[in-house]
Structures are given as C-alpha cells and as structure tokens.
mmCIF file of N, CA and C in Angstrom:
data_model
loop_
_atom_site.group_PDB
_atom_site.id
_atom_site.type_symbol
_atom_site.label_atom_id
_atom_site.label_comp_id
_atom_site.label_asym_id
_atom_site.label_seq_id
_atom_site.Cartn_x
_atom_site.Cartn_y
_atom_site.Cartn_z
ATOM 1 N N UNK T 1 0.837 -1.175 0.000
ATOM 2 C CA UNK T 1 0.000 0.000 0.000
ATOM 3 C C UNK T 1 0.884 1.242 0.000
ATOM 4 N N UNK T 2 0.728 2.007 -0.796
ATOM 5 C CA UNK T 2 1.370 3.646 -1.048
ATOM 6 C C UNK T 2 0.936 4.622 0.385
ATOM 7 N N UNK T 3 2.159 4.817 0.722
ATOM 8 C CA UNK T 3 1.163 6.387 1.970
ATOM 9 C C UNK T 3 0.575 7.126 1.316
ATOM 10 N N UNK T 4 0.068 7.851 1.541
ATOM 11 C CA UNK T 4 -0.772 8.861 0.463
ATOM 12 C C UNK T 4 -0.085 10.381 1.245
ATOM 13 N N UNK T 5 0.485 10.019 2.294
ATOM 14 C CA UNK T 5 1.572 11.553 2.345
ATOM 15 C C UNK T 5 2.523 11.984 2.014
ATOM 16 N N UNK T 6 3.075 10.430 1.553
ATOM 17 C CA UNK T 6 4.157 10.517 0.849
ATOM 18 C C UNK T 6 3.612 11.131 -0.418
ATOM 19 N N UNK T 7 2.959 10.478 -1.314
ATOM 20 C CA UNK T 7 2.411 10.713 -2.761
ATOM 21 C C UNK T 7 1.803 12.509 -2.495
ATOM 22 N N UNK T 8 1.789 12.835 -1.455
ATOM 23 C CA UNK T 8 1.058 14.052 -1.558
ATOM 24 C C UNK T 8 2.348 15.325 -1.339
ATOM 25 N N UNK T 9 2.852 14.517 -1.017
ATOM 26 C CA UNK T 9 4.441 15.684 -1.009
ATOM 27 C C UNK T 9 4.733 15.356 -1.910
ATOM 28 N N UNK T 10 5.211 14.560 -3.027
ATOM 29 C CA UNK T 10 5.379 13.906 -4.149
ATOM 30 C C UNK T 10 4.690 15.112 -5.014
ATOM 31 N N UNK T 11 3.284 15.440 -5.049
ATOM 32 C CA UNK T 11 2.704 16.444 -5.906
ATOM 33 C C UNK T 11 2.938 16.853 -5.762
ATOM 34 N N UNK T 12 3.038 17.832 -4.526
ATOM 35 C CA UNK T 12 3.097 19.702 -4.290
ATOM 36 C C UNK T 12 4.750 20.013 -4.388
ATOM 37 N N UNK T 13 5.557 18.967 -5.268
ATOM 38 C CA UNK T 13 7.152 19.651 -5.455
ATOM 39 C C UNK T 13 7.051 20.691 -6.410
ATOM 40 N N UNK T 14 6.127 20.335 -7.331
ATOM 41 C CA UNK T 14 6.213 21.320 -8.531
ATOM 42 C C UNK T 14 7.758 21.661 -9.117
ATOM 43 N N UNK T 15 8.285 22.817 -8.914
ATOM 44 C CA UNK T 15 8.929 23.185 -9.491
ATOM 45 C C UNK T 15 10.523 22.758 -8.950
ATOM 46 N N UNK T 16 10.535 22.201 -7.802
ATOM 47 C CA UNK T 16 11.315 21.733 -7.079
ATOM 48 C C UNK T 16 11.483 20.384 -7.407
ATOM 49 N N UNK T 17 11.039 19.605 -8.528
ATOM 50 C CA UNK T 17 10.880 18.304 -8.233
ATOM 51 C C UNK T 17 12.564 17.710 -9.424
ATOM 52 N N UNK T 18 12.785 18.184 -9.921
ATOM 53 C CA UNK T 18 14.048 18.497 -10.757
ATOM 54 C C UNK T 18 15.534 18.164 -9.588
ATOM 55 N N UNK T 19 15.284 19.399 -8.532
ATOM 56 C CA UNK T 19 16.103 19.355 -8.173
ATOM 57 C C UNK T 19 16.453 18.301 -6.289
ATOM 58 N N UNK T 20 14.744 18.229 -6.107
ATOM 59 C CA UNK T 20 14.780 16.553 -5.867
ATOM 60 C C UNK T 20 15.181 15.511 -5.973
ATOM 61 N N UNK T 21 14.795 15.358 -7.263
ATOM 62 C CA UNK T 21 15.368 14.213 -7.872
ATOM 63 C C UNK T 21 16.950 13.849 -8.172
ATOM 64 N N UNK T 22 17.459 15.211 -8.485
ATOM 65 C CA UNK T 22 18.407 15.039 -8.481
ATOM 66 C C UNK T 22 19.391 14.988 -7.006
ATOM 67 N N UNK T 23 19.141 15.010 -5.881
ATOM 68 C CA UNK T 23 19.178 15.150 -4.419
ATOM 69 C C UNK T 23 19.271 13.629 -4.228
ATOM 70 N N UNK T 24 17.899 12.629 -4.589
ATOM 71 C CA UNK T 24 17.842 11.553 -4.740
ATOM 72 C C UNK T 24 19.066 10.422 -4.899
ATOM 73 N N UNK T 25 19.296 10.942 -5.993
ATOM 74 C CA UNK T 25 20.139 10.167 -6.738
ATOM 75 C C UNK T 25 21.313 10.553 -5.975
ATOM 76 N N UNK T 26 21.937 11.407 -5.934
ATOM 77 C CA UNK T 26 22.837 11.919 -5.135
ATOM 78 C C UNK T 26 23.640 10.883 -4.138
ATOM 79 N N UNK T 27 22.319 11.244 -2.891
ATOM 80 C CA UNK T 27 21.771 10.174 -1.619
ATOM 81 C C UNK T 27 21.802 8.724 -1.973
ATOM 82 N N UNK T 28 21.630 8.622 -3.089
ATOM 83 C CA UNK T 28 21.439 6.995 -3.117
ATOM 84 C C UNK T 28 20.283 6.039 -3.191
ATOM 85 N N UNK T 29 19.344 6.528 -2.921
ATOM 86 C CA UNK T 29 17.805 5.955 -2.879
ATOM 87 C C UNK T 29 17.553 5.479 -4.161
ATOM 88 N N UNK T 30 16.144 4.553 -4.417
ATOM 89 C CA UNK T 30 16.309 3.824 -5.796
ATOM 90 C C UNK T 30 15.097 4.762 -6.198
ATOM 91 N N UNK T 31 14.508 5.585 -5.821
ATOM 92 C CA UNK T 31 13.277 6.104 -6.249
ATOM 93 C C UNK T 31 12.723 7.884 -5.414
ATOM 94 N N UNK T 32 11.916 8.357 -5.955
ATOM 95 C CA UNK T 32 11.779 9.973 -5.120
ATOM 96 C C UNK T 32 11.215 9.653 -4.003
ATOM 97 N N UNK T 33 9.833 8.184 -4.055
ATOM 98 C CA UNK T 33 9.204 7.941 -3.108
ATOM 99 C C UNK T 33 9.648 7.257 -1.904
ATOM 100 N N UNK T 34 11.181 6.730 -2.141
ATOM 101 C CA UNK T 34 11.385 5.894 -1.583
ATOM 102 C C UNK T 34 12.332 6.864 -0.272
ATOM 103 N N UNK T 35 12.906 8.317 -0.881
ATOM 104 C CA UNK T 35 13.724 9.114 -0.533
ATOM 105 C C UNK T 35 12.314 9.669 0.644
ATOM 106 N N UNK T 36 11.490 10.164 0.299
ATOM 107 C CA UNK T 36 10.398 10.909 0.822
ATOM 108 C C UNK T 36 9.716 10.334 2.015
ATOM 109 N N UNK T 37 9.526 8.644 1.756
ATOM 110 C CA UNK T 37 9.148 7.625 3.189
ATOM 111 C C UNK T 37 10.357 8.025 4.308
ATOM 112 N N UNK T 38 11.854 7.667 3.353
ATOM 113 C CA UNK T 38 12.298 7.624 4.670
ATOM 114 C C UNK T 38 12.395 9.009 5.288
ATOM 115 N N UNK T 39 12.798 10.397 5.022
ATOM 116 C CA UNK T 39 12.574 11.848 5.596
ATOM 117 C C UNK T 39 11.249 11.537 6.179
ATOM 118 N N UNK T 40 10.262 10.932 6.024
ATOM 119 C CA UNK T 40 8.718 11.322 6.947
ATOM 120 C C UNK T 40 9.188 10.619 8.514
ATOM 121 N N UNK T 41 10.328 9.596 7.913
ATOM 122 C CA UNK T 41 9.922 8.604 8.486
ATOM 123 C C UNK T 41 11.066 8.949 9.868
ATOM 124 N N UNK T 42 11.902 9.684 9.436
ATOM 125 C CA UNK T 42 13.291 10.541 10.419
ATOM 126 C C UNK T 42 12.089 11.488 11.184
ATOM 127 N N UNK T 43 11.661 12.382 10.151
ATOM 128 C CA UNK T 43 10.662 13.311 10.918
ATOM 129 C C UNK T 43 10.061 12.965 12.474
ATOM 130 N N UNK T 44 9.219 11.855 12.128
ATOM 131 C CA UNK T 44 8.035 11.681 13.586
ATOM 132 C C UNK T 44 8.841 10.800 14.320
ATOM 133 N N UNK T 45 10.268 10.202 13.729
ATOM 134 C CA UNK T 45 11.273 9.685 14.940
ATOM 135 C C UNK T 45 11.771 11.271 15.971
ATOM 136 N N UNK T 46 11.808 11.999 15.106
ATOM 137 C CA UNK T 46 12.450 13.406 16.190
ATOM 138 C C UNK T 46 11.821 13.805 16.789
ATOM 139 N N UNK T 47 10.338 14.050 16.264
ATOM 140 C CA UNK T 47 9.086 14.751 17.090
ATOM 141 C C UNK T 47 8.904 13.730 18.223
ATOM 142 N N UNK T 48 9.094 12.712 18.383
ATOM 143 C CA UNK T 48 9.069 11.757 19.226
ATOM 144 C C UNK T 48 10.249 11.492 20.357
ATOM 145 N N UNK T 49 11.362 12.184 19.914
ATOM 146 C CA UNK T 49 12.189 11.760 21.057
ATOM 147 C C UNK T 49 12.164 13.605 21.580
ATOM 148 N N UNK T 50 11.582 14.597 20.478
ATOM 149 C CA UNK T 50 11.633 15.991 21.618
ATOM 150 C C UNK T 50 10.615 16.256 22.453
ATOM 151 N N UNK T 51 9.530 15.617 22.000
ATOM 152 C CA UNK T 51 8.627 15.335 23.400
ATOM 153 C C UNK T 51 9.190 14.660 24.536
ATOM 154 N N UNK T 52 9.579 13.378 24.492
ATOM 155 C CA UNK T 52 10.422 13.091 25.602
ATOM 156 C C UNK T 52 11.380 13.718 25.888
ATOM 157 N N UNK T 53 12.088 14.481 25.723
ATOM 158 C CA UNK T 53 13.102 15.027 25.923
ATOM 159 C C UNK T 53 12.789 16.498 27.107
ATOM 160 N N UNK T 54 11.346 16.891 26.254
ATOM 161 C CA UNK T 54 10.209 18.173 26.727
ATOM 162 C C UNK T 54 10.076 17.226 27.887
ATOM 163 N N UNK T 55 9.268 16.039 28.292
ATOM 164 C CA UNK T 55 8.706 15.906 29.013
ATOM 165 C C UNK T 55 9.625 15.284 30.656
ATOM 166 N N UNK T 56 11.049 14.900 29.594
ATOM 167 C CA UNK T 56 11.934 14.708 31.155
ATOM 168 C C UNK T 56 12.828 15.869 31.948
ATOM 169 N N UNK T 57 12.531 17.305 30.845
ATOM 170 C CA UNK T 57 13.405 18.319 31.453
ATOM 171 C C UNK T 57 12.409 19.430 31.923
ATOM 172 N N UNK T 58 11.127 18.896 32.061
ATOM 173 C CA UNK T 58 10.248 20.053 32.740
ATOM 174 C C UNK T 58 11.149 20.557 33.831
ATOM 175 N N UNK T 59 10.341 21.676 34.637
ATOM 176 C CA UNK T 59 11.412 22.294 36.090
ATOM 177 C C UNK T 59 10.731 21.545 36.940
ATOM 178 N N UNK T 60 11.048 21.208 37.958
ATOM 179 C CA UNK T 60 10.048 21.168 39.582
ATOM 180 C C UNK T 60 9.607 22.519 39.898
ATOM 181 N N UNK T 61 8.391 22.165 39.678
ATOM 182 C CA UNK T 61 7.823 24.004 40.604
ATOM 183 C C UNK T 61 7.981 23.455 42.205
ATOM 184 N N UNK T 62 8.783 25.146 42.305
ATOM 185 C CA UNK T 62 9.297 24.914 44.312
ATOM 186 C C UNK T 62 8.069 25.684 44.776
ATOM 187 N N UNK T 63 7.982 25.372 45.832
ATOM 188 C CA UNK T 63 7.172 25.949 46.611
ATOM 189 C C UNK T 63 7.830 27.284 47.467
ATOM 190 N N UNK T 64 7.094 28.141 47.099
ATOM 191 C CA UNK T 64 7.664 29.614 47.160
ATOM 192 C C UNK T 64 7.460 29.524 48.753
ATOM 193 N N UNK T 65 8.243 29.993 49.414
ATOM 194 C CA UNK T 65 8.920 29.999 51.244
ATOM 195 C C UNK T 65 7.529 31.265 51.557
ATOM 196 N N UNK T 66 7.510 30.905 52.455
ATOM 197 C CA UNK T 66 6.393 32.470 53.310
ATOM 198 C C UNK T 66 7.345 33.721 53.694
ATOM 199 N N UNK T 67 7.156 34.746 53.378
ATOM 200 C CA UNK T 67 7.475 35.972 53.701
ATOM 201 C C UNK T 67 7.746 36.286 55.304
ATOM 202 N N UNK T 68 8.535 36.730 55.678
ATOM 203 C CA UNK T 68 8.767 36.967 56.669
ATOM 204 C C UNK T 68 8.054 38.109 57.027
ATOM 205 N N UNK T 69 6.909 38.266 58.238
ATOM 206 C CA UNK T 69 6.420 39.304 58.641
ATOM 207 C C UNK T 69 7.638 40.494 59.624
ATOM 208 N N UNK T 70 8.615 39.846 60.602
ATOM 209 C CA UNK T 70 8.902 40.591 61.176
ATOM 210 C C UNK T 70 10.259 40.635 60.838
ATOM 211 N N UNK T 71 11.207 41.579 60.865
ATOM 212 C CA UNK T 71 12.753 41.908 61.122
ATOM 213 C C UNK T 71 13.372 40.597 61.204
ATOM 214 N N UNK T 72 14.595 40.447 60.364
ATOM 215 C CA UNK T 72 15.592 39.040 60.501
ATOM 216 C C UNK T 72 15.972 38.961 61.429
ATOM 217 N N UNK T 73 16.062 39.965 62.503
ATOM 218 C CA UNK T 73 16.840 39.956 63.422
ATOM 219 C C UNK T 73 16.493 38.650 64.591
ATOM 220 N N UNK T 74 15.089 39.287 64.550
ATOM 221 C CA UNK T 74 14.214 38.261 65.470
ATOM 222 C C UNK T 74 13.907 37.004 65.354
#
C-alpha cells in the first residue's frame, strides 16, 4: 500500500521536483518515493524523542517559602 503523504508531497514539489530528484540520486535511494518515506519517516522519529526530551526536562515548581512578617533579626 502507497502512503498517500508521501504521494502528496510527491505532488506539491512542482517546481522543485528536478532538483529533488536530483538530491535523490545523489543520496542513493532507488526512487523519489522511496527518498520521501524515509525523511517522513526521520521526521516523527524526532518529534518523538523531543517530546520526551520536553517531558523529562520540565522544572520542579518549588514551593515559594512564606514571607517573613517581622525583622531578621528576630
């Protein structure tokens, strides 16, 4: 079965698709579609490890200390 997001980035190169292709070949891939799976496929590997990445470097919210009403001294 074809992705159909692949095939849909595949269309909208238009005028870019020249120098795609030639990118392709370059790289080594046997085909444009085959170049295009794997970039989708790097893509939602990254979006996937910067969420984790987001989600293990949140801060600890501290708990803000009470104000001192009177003089340090005391």
């Amino acid at each position: 079965m074809e992705n159909l997001l692949v095939l849909d980035r595949i269309e909208s190169l238009r005028g870019r698709r020249g120098y795609e292709e030639k990118k392709v070949a370059k790289l080594g891939f046997a085909s444009l579609y085959d170049y295009f799976e794997d970039k989708i496929a790097k893509e939602t590997k990254t979006v996937g490890v910067k969420k984790e990445v987001a989600l293990q470097s949140k801060p600890l919210i501290q708990a803000k200390s009470k104000k001192q009403t009177s003089c340090s001294c005391c």
